[in-house]
Coordinates of C-alpha atoms and ligand atoms in Angstrom, one line a residue:
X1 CA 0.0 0.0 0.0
X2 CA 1.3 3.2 -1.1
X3 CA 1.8 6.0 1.4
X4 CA -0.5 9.1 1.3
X5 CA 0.6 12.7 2.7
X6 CA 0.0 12.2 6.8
X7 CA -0.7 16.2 7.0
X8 CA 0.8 18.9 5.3
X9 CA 4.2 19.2 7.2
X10 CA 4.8 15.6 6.6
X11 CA 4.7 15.5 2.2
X12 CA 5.5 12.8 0.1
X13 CA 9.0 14.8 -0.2
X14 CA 9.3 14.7 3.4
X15 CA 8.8 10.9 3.7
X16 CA 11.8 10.5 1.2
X17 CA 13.8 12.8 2.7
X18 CA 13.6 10.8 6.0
X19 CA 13.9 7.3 4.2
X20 CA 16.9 8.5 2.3
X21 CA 18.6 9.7 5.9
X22 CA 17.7 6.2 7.0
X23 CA 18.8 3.9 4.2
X24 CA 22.6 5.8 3.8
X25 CA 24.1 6.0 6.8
X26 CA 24.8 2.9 9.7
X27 CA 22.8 3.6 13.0
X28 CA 25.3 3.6 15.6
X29 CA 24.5 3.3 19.1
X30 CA 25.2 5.8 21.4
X31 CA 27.4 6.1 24.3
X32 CA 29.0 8.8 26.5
X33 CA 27.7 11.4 24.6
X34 CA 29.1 10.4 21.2
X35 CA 27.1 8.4 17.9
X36 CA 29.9 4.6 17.6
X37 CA 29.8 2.2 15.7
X38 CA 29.2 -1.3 17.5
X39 CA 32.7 -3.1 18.9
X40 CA 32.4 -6.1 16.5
X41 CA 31.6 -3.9 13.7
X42 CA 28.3 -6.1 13.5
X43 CA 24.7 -4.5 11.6
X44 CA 21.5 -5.8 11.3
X45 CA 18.4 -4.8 9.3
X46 CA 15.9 -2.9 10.2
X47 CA 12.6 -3.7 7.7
X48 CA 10.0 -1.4 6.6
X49 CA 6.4 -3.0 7.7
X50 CA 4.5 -2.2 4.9
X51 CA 6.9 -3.6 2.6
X52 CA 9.4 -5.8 4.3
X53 CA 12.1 -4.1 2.7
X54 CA 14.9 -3.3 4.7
X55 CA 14.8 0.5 6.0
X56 CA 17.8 1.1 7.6
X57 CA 21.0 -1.0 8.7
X58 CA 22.0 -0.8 12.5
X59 CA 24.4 -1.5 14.9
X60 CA 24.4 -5.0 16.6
X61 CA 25.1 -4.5 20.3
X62 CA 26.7 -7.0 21.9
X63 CA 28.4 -7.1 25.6
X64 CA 31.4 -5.2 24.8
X65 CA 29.1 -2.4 24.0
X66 CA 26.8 -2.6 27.2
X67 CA 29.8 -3.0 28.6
X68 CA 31.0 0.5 27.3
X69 CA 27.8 2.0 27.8
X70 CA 27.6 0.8 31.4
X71 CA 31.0 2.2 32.2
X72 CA 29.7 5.7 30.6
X73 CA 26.7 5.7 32.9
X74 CA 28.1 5.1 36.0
X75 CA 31.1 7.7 35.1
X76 CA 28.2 10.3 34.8
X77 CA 26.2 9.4 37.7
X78 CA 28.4 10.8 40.2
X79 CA 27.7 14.1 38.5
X80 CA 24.2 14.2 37.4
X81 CA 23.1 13.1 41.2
X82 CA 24.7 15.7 42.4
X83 CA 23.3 18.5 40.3
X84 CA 20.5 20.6 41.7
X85 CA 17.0 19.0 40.8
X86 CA 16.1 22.7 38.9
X87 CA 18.9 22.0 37.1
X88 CA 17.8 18.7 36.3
X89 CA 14.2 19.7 35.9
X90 CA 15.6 22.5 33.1
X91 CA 17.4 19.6 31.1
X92 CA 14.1 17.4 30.9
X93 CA 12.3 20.5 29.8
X94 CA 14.9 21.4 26.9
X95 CA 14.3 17.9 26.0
X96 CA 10.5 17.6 26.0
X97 CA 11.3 21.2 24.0
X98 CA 13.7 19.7 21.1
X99 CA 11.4 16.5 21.1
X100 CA 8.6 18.5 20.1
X101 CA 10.6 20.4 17.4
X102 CA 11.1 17.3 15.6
X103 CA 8.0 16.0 16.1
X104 CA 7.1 15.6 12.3
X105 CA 10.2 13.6 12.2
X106 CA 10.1 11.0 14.5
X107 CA 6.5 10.7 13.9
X108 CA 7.8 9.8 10.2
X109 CA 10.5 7.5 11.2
X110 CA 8.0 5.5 13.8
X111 CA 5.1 5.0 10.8
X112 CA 8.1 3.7 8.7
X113 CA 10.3 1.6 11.2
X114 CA 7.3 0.4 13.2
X115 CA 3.9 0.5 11.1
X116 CA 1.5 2.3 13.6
X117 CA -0.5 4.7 11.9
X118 CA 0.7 8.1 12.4
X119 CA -2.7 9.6 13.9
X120 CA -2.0 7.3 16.7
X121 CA 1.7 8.0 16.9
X122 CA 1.2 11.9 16.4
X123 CA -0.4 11.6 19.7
X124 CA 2.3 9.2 21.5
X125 CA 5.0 11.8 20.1
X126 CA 2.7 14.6 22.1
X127 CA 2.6 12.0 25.3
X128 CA 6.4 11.3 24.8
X129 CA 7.4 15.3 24.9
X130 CA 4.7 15.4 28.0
X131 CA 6.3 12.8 29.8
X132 CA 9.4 14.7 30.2
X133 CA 8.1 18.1 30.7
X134 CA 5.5 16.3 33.7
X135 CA 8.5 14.6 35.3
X136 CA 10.6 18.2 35.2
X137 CA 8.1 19.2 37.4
X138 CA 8.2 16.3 39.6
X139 CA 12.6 16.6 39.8
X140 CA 12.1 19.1 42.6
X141 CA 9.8 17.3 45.0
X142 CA 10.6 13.7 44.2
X143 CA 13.0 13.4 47.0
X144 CA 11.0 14.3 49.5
X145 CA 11.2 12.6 52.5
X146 CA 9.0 12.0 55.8
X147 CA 9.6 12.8 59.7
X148 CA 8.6 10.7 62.1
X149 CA 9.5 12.4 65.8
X150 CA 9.5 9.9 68.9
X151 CA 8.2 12.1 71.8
X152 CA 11.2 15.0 72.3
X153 CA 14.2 12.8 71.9
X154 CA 14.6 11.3 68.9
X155 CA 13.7 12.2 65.3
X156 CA 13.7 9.8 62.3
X157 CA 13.4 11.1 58.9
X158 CA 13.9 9.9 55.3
X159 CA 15.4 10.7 52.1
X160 CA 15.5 9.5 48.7
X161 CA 18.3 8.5 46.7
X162 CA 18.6 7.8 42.9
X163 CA 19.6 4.3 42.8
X164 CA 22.3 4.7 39.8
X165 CA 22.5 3.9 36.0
X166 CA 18.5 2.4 35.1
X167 CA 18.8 -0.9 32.4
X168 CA 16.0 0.4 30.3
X169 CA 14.4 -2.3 27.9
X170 CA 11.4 -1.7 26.0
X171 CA 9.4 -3.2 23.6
X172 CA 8.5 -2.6 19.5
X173 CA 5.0 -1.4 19.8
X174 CA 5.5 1.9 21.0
X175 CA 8.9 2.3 21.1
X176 CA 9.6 6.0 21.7
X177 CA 6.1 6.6 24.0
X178 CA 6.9 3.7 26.3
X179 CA 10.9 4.6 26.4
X180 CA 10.3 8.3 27.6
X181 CA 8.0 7.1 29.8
X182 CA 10.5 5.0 32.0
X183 CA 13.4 7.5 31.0
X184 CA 11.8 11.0 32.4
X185 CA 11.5 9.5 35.9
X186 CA 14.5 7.5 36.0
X187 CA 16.6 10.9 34.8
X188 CA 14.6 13.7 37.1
X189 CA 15.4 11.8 40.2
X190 CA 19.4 11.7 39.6
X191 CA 19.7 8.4 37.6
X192 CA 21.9 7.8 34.6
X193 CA 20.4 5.8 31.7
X194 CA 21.3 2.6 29.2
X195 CA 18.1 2.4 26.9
X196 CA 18.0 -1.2 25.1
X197 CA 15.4 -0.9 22.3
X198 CA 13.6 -3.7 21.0
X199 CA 15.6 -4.4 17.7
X200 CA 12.7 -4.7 15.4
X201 CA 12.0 -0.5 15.8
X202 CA 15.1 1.0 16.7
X203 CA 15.0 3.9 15.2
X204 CA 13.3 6.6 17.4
X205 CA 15.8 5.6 20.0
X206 CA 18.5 6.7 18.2
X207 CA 16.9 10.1 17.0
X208 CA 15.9 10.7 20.5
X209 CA 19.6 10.1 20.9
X210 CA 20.1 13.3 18.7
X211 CA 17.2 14.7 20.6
X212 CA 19.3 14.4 24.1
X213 CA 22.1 15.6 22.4
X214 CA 20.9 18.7 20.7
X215 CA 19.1 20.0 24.5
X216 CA 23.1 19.4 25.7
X217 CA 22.3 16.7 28.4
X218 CA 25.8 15.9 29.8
X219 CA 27.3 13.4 28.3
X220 CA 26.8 9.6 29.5
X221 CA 23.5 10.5 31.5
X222 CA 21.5 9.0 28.7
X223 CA 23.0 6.3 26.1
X224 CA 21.4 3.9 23.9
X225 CA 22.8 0.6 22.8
X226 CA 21.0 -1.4 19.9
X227 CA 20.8 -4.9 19.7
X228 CA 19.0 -8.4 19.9
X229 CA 17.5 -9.4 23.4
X230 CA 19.6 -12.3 24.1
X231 CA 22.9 -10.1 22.7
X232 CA 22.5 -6.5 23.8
X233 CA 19.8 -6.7 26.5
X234 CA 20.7 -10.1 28.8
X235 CA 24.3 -8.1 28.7
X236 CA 22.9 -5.0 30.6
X237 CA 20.4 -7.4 32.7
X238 CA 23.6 -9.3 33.7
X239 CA 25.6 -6.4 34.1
X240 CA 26.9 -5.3 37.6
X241 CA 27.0 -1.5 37.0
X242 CA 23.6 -1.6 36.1
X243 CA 21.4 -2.1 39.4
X244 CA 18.2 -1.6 38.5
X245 CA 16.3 -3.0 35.5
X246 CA 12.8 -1.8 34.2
X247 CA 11.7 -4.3 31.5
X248 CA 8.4 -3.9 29.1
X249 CA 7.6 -6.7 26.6
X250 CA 6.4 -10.6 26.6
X251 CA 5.9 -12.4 29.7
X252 CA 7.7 -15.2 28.9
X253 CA 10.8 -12.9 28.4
X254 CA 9.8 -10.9 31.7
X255 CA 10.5 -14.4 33.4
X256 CA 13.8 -14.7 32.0
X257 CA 15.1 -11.5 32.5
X258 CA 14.2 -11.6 36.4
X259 CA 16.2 -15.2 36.7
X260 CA 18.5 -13.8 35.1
X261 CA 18.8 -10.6 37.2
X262 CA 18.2 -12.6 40.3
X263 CA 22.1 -13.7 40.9
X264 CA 22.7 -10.1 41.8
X265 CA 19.1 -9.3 43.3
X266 CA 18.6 -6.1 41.1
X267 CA 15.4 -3.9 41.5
X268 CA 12.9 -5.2 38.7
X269 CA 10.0 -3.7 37.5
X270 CA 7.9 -5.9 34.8
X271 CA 5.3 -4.7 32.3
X272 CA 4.1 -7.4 30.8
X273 CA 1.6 -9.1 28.0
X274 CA -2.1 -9.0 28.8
X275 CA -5.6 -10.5 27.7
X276 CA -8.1 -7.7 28.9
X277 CA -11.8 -8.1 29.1
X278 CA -14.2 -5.6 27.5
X279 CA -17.3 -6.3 29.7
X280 CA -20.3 -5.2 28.4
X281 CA -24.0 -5.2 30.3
X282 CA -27.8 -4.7 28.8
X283 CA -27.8 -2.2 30.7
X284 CA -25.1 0.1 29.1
X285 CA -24.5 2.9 26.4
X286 CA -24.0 0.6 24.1
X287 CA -23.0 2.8 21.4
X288 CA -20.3 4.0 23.6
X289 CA -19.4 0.5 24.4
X290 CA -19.2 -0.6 21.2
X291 CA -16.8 2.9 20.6
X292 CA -14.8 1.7 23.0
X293 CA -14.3 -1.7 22.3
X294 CA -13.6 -1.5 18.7
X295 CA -11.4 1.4 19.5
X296 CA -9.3 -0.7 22.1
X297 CA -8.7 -4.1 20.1
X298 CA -8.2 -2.7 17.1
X299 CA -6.3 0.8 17.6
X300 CA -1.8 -0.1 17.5
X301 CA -2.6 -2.3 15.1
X302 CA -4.3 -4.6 18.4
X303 CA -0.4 -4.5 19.2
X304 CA -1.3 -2.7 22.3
X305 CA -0.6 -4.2 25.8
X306 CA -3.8 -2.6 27.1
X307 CA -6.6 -4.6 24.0
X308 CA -9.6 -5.1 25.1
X309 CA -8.7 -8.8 23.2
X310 CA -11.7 -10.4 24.5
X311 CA -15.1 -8.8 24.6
X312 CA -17.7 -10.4 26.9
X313 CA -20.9 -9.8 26.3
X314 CA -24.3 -10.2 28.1
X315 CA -26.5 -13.1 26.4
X316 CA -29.5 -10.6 26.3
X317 CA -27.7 -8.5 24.3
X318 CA -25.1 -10.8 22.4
X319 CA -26.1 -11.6 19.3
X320 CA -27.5 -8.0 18.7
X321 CA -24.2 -6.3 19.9
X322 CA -22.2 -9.2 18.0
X323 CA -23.4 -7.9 14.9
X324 CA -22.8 -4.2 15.5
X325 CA -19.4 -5.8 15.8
X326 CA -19.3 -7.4 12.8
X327 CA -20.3 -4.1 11.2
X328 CA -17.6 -2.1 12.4
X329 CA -15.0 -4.3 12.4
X330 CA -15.9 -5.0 9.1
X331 CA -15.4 -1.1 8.0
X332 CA -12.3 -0.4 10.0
X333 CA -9.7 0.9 7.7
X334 CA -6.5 -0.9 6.8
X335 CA -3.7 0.9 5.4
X336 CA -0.5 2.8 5.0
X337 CA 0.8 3.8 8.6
X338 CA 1.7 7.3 7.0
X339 CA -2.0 7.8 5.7
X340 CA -4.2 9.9 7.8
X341 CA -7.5 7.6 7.1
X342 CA -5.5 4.5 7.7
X343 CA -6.6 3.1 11.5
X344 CA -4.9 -0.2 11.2
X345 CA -1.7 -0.7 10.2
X346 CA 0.4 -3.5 9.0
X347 CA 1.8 -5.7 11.5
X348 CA 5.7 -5.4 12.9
X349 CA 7.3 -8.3 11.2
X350 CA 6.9 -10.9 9.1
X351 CA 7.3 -13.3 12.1
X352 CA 4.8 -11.6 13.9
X353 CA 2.7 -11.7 11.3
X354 CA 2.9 -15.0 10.9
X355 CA 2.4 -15.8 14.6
X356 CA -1.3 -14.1 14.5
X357 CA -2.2 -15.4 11.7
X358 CA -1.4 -18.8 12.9
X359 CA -3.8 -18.0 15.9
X360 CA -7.0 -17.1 12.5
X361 CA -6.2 -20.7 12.3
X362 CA -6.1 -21.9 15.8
X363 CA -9.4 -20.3 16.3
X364 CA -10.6 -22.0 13.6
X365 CA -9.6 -25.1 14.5
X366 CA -11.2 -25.0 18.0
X367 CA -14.4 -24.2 16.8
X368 CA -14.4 -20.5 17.2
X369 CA -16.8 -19.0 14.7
X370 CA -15.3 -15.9 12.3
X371 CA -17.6 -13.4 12.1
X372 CA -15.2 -11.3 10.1
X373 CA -12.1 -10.3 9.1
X374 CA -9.3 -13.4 9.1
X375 CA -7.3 -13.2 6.3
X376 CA -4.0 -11.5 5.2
X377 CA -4.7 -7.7 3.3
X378 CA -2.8 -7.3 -0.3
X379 CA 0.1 -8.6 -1.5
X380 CA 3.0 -7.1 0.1
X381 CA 3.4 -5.8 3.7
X382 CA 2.4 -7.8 7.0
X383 CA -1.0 -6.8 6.9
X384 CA -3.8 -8.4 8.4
X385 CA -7.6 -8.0 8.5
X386 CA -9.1 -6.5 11.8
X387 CA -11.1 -9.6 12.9
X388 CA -14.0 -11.2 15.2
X389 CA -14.2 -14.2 16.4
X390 CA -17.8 -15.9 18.7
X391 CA -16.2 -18.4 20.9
X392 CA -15.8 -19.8 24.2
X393 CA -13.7 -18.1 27.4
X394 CA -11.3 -21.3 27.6
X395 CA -10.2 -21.5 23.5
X396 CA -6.5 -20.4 23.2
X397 CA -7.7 -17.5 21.2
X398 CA -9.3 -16.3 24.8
X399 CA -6.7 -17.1 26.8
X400 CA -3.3 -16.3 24.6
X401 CA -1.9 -12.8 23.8
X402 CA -2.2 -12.5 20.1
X403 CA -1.4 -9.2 20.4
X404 CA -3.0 -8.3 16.7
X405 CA -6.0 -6.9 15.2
X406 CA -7.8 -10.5 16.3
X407 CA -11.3 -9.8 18.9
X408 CA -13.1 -12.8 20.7
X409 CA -16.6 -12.6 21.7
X410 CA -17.9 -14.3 24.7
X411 CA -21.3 -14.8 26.0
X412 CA -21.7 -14.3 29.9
X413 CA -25.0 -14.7 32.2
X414 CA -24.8 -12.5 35.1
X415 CA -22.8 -10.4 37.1
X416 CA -21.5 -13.1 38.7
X417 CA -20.6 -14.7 35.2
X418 CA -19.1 -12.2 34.0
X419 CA -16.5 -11.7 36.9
X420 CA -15.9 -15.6 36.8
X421 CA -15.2 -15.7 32.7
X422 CA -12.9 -11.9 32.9
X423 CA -10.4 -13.5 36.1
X424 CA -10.5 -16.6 34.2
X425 CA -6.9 -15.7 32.6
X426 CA -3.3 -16.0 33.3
X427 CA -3.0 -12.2 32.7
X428 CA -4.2 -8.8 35.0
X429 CA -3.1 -6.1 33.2
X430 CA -6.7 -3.7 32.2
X431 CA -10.6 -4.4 32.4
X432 CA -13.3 -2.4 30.9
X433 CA -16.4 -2.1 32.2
X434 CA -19.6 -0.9 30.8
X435 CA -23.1 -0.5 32.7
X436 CA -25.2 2.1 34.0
X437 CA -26.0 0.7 37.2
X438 CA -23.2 2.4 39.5
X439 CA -22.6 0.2 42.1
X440 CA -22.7 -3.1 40.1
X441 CA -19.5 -1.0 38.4
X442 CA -18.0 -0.7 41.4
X443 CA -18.3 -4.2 42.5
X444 CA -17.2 -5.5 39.2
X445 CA -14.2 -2.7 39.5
X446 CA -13.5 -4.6 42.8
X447 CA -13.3 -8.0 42.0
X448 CA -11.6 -7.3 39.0
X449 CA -7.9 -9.3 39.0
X450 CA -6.9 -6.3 36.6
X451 CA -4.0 -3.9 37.6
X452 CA -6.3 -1.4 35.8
X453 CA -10.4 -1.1 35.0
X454 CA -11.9 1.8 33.5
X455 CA -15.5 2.3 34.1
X456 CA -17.3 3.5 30.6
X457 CA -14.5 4.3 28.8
X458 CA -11.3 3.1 26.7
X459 CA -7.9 3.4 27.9
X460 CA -7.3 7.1 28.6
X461 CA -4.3 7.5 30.8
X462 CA -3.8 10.3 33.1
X463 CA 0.1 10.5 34.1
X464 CA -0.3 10.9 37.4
X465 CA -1.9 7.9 38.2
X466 CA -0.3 4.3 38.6
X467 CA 0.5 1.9 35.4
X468 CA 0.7 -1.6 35.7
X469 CA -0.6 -5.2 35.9
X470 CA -1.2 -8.0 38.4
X471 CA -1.1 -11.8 38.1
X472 CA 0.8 -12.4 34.5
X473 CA 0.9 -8.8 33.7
X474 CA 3.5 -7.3 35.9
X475 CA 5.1 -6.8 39.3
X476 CA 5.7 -2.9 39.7
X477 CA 3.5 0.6 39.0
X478 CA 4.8 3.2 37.2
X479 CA 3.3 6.3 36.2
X480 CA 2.9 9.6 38.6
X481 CA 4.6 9.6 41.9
X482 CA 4.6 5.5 42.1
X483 CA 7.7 5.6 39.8
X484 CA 9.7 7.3 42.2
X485 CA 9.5 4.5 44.5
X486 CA 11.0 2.7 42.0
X487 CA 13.4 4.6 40.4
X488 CA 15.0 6.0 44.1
X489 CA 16.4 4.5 47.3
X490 CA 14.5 5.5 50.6
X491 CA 17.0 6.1 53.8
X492 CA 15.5 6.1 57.3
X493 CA 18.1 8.4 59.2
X494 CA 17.8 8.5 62.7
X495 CA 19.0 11.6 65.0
X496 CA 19.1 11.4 68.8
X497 CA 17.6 14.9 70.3
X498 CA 19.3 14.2 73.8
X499 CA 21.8 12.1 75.6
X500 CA 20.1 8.6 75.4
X501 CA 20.8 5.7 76.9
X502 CA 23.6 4.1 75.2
X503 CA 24.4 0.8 76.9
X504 CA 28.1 0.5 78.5
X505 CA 29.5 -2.8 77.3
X506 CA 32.6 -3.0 79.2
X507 CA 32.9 -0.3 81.3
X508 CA 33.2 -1.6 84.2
Ligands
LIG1 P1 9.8 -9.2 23.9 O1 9.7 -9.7 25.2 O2 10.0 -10.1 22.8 O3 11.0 -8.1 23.8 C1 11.0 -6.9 24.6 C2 12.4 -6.4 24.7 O4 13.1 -7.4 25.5 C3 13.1 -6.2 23.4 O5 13.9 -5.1 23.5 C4 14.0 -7.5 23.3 O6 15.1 -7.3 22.5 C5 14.3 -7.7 24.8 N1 14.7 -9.0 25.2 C6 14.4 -10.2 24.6 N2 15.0 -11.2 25.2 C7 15.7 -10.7 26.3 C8 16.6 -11.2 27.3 N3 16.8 -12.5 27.4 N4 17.1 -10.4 28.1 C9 16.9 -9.0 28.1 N5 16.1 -8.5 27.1 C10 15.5 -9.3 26.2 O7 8.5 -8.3 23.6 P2 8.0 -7.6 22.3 O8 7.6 -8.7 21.4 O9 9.0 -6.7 21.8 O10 6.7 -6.8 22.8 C11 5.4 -7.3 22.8 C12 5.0 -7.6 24.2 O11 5.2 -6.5 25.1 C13 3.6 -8.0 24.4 O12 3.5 -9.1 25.2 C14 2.9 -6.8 25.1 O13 1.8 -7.1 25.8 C15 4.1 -6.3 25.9 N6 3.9 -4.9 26.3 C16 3.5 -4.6 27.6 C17 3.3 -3.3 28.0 C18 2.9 -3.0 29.4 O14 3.0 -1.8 29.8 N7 2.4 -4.0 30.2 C19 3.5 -2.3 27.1 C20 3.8 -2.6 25.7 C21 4.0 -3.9 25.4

């Protein structure tokens, strides 16, 4: 599918303007400040989506290169812990600043390198620039401690600490939203940073290299090393420099990466896969809910942590609602990432790809019915149709992350039903909830084994509040003021107001 003009700063000319920087140059990692070329000299393709040709050829970061960027981090730690949090808080504004200056750009390079359609990324490049500029305002007040006085002779108080260069690992379907969003905290309370992005959308990494560069952070504070998991990111899980690891991607990889970082009992924070109910009553707006739902499988491509990836449904209501489904899912446009009327995309890789639609066939093969959608879209390009399946809550296609444009519709009875049939799952990530009776919403928003439930609505995220899963999903919140109790140290220091006791071993 050919690429349209996304809006009138971003032109056909743009586009190959951006390609052509992509395609002739190596894209190095960075490290201590300065754009190198990996130690073994190693590359390895980065692959346009929409075509599966190769977009750009990038360093291949191996443990030498942690290695280096590990040393730089540490270097700059001692510094950049030490310098005044306004000054801190006015480095993570000229970011957020520059960011925003090149927004067309990166919002270019992530339609291109990753395949999410650029209304969708236009807005994650607005939440990426936020994320820095809400966390300058946090750099002043996120080391604030508490007193606790014991009558008049003794007061305890506490301070936090940043805890020293952060192992940051994300994953491909948001690359640069999800990597600011861990960075800004980790940097405005005194850390030093080693981003590890997932190799099959590097690219915004290494312009928001440029970015950190261009608004003069000191050098080391932030570095970026490319590479494959097992290469470039078990390195910096393993690495002993490195003592805290925040990790977003699979679960199955979330295992691995804290047995691995177990041996040296590093701070962890895991955001994981999910399988999140969409549950929908008689009672409810259902033209909202069916908004919403739509919205949340099918928006990212479904490659979105957050999917409402199974939809339950009241049995009043279910075969009615099923076919307003079928409808929309039916009309939803698939296209070219850099077309404004595209709202699905093509899939990440051809691997991926292959993976989901290997799950249209599970399904099938279950007994699942397909209402619509289930088939590859054209001829070239890792597209897929957006696509509904009726089925039961224990098929795999209920119970597995496809993490793809796929919906399952389930059937429930009652309240009680429905809470049964949306905990049912290995995951807790989100839960969407949609009736009019209040408390009923409340109860289900209880009993809910979701890290997150929104009550008549999609997933719109406020920054201050927490981020995160239970179960499957996750160990740790971010997000607000929770990520500073990951990203710092607390230290209880005690202070004596008199001349205690102090017993007199001893003396005799
Ligand atoms: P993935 O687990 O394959 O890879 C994620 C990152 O981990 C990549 O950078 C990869 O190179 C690296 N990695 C792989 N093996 C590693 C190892 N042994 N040690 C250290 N690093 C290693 O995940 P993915 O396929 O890139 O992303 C999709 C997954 O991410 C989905 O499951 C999705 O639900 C999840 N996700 C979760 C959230 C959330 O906030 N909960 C957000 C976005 C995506």
């Amino acid at each position: 599918m050919a690429a349209g003009s996304a809006s009138s700063s971003i032109t056909p000319d743009f586009i190959a303007a951006v390609r052509e920087r992509l395609g002739t140059q190596e894209i190095p990692h960075f490290i201590g400040g300065e754009f190198v070329r990996g130690v073994r000299g190693e590359t390895f393709d980065t692959l346009d989506p929409s075509t599966n040709r190769p977009l750009a050829r990038v360093s291949r970061g191996f443990a030498e290169d942690v290695n280096r960027a590990a040393n730089a981090a540490h270097q700059a730690f001692a510094t950049w812990r030490r310098l005044a949090p306004k000054a801190r808080r006015a480095h993570l504004i000229r970011i957020a600043t520059v960011l925003e200056k090149h927004g067309d750009e990166l919002a270019t390079i992530e339609c291109l390198d990753a395949g999410q359609v650029i209304n969708v990324v236009r807005a994650q490049i607005a939440r990426a620039a936020e994320n820095f500029t809400f966390y300058a305002e946090y750099a002043e007040r996120a080391m604030d401690g508490r007193t606790y006085p014991v009558g008049h002779e003794w007061l305890n108080y506490t301070v936090r600490v940043p805890v020293g260069p952060c192992g940051i690992i994300t994953p491909w379907n948001s690359p640069l939203m999800l990597a600011t969003w861990r960075i800004a905290p980790a940097l405005a309370t005194g850390n030093t940073v080693i981003l590890k992005p997932a190799e099959w959308s590097p690219l915004t990494a290494w312009k928001l290299a440029q970015i950190v560069q261009e608004a003069d952070l000191p050098p080391g504070v932030f570095n970026v090393v490319q590479g494959f998991g097992e290469e470039a990111g078990a390195p910096l899980v393993a690495h002993p420099k490195v003592p805290l690891i925040t990790f977003t991607g699979e679960t199955t990889t979330g295992t691995i990466v804290t047995k691995n970082a177990a041996d040296q009992l590093k701070r962890v924070s895991l955001e994981l896969g999910g399988k999140s109910p969409s549950v929908i009553f008689d009672d409810a707006d259902l033209d909202r809910a069916l908004d919403g739902t739509v919205f949340q499988i099918f928006s990212l491509n479904g490659e979105r942590c957050t999917a409402n990836s199974r939809v339950l449904i009241q049995e009043s209501i279910f075969d009615a609602f099923v076919s307003r489904l079928e409808a929309r899912t039916r009309a939803v446009t698939v296209g070219h990432p850099l077309d404004p009327d595209t709202e699905v995309g093509p899939l990440i890789h051809t691997e991926h790809c292959a993976r989901v639609l290997e799950y249209l066939e599970i399904g099938r093969h279950e007994g699942a019915t397909l209402v619509a959608g289930g088939h590859r879209v054209g001829t070239e390009g890792n597209y897929v149709s957006p696509t509904l399946f009726t089925g039961t809550n224990a098929m795999r296609i209920a119970q597995e992350e496809i993490f793809g444009p796929v919906l399952v519709a389930i059937p429930f009875t009652d309240e009680a039903d429905a809470l049964a049939k949306a905990n049912d799952v290995k995951y807790g990530l989100a839960a969407y909830i949609w009736t009019r009776d209040i408390a009923r919403a409340h109860r289900m928003a209880l009993g809910m084994e979701a890290g997150m439930t929104w009550l008549n609505s999609h997933n719109v995220r406020h920054l201050p509040t927490p981020f995160g899963g239970v179960k499957m999903s996750g160990t740790h919140r971010e997000g607000g003021e929770y990520a500073f109790e990951f990203y710092t140290e607390m230290k209880n220091v005690a202070v004596p107001l008199g001349n205690h006791p102090i017993p007199q071993f001893g003396k005799k």
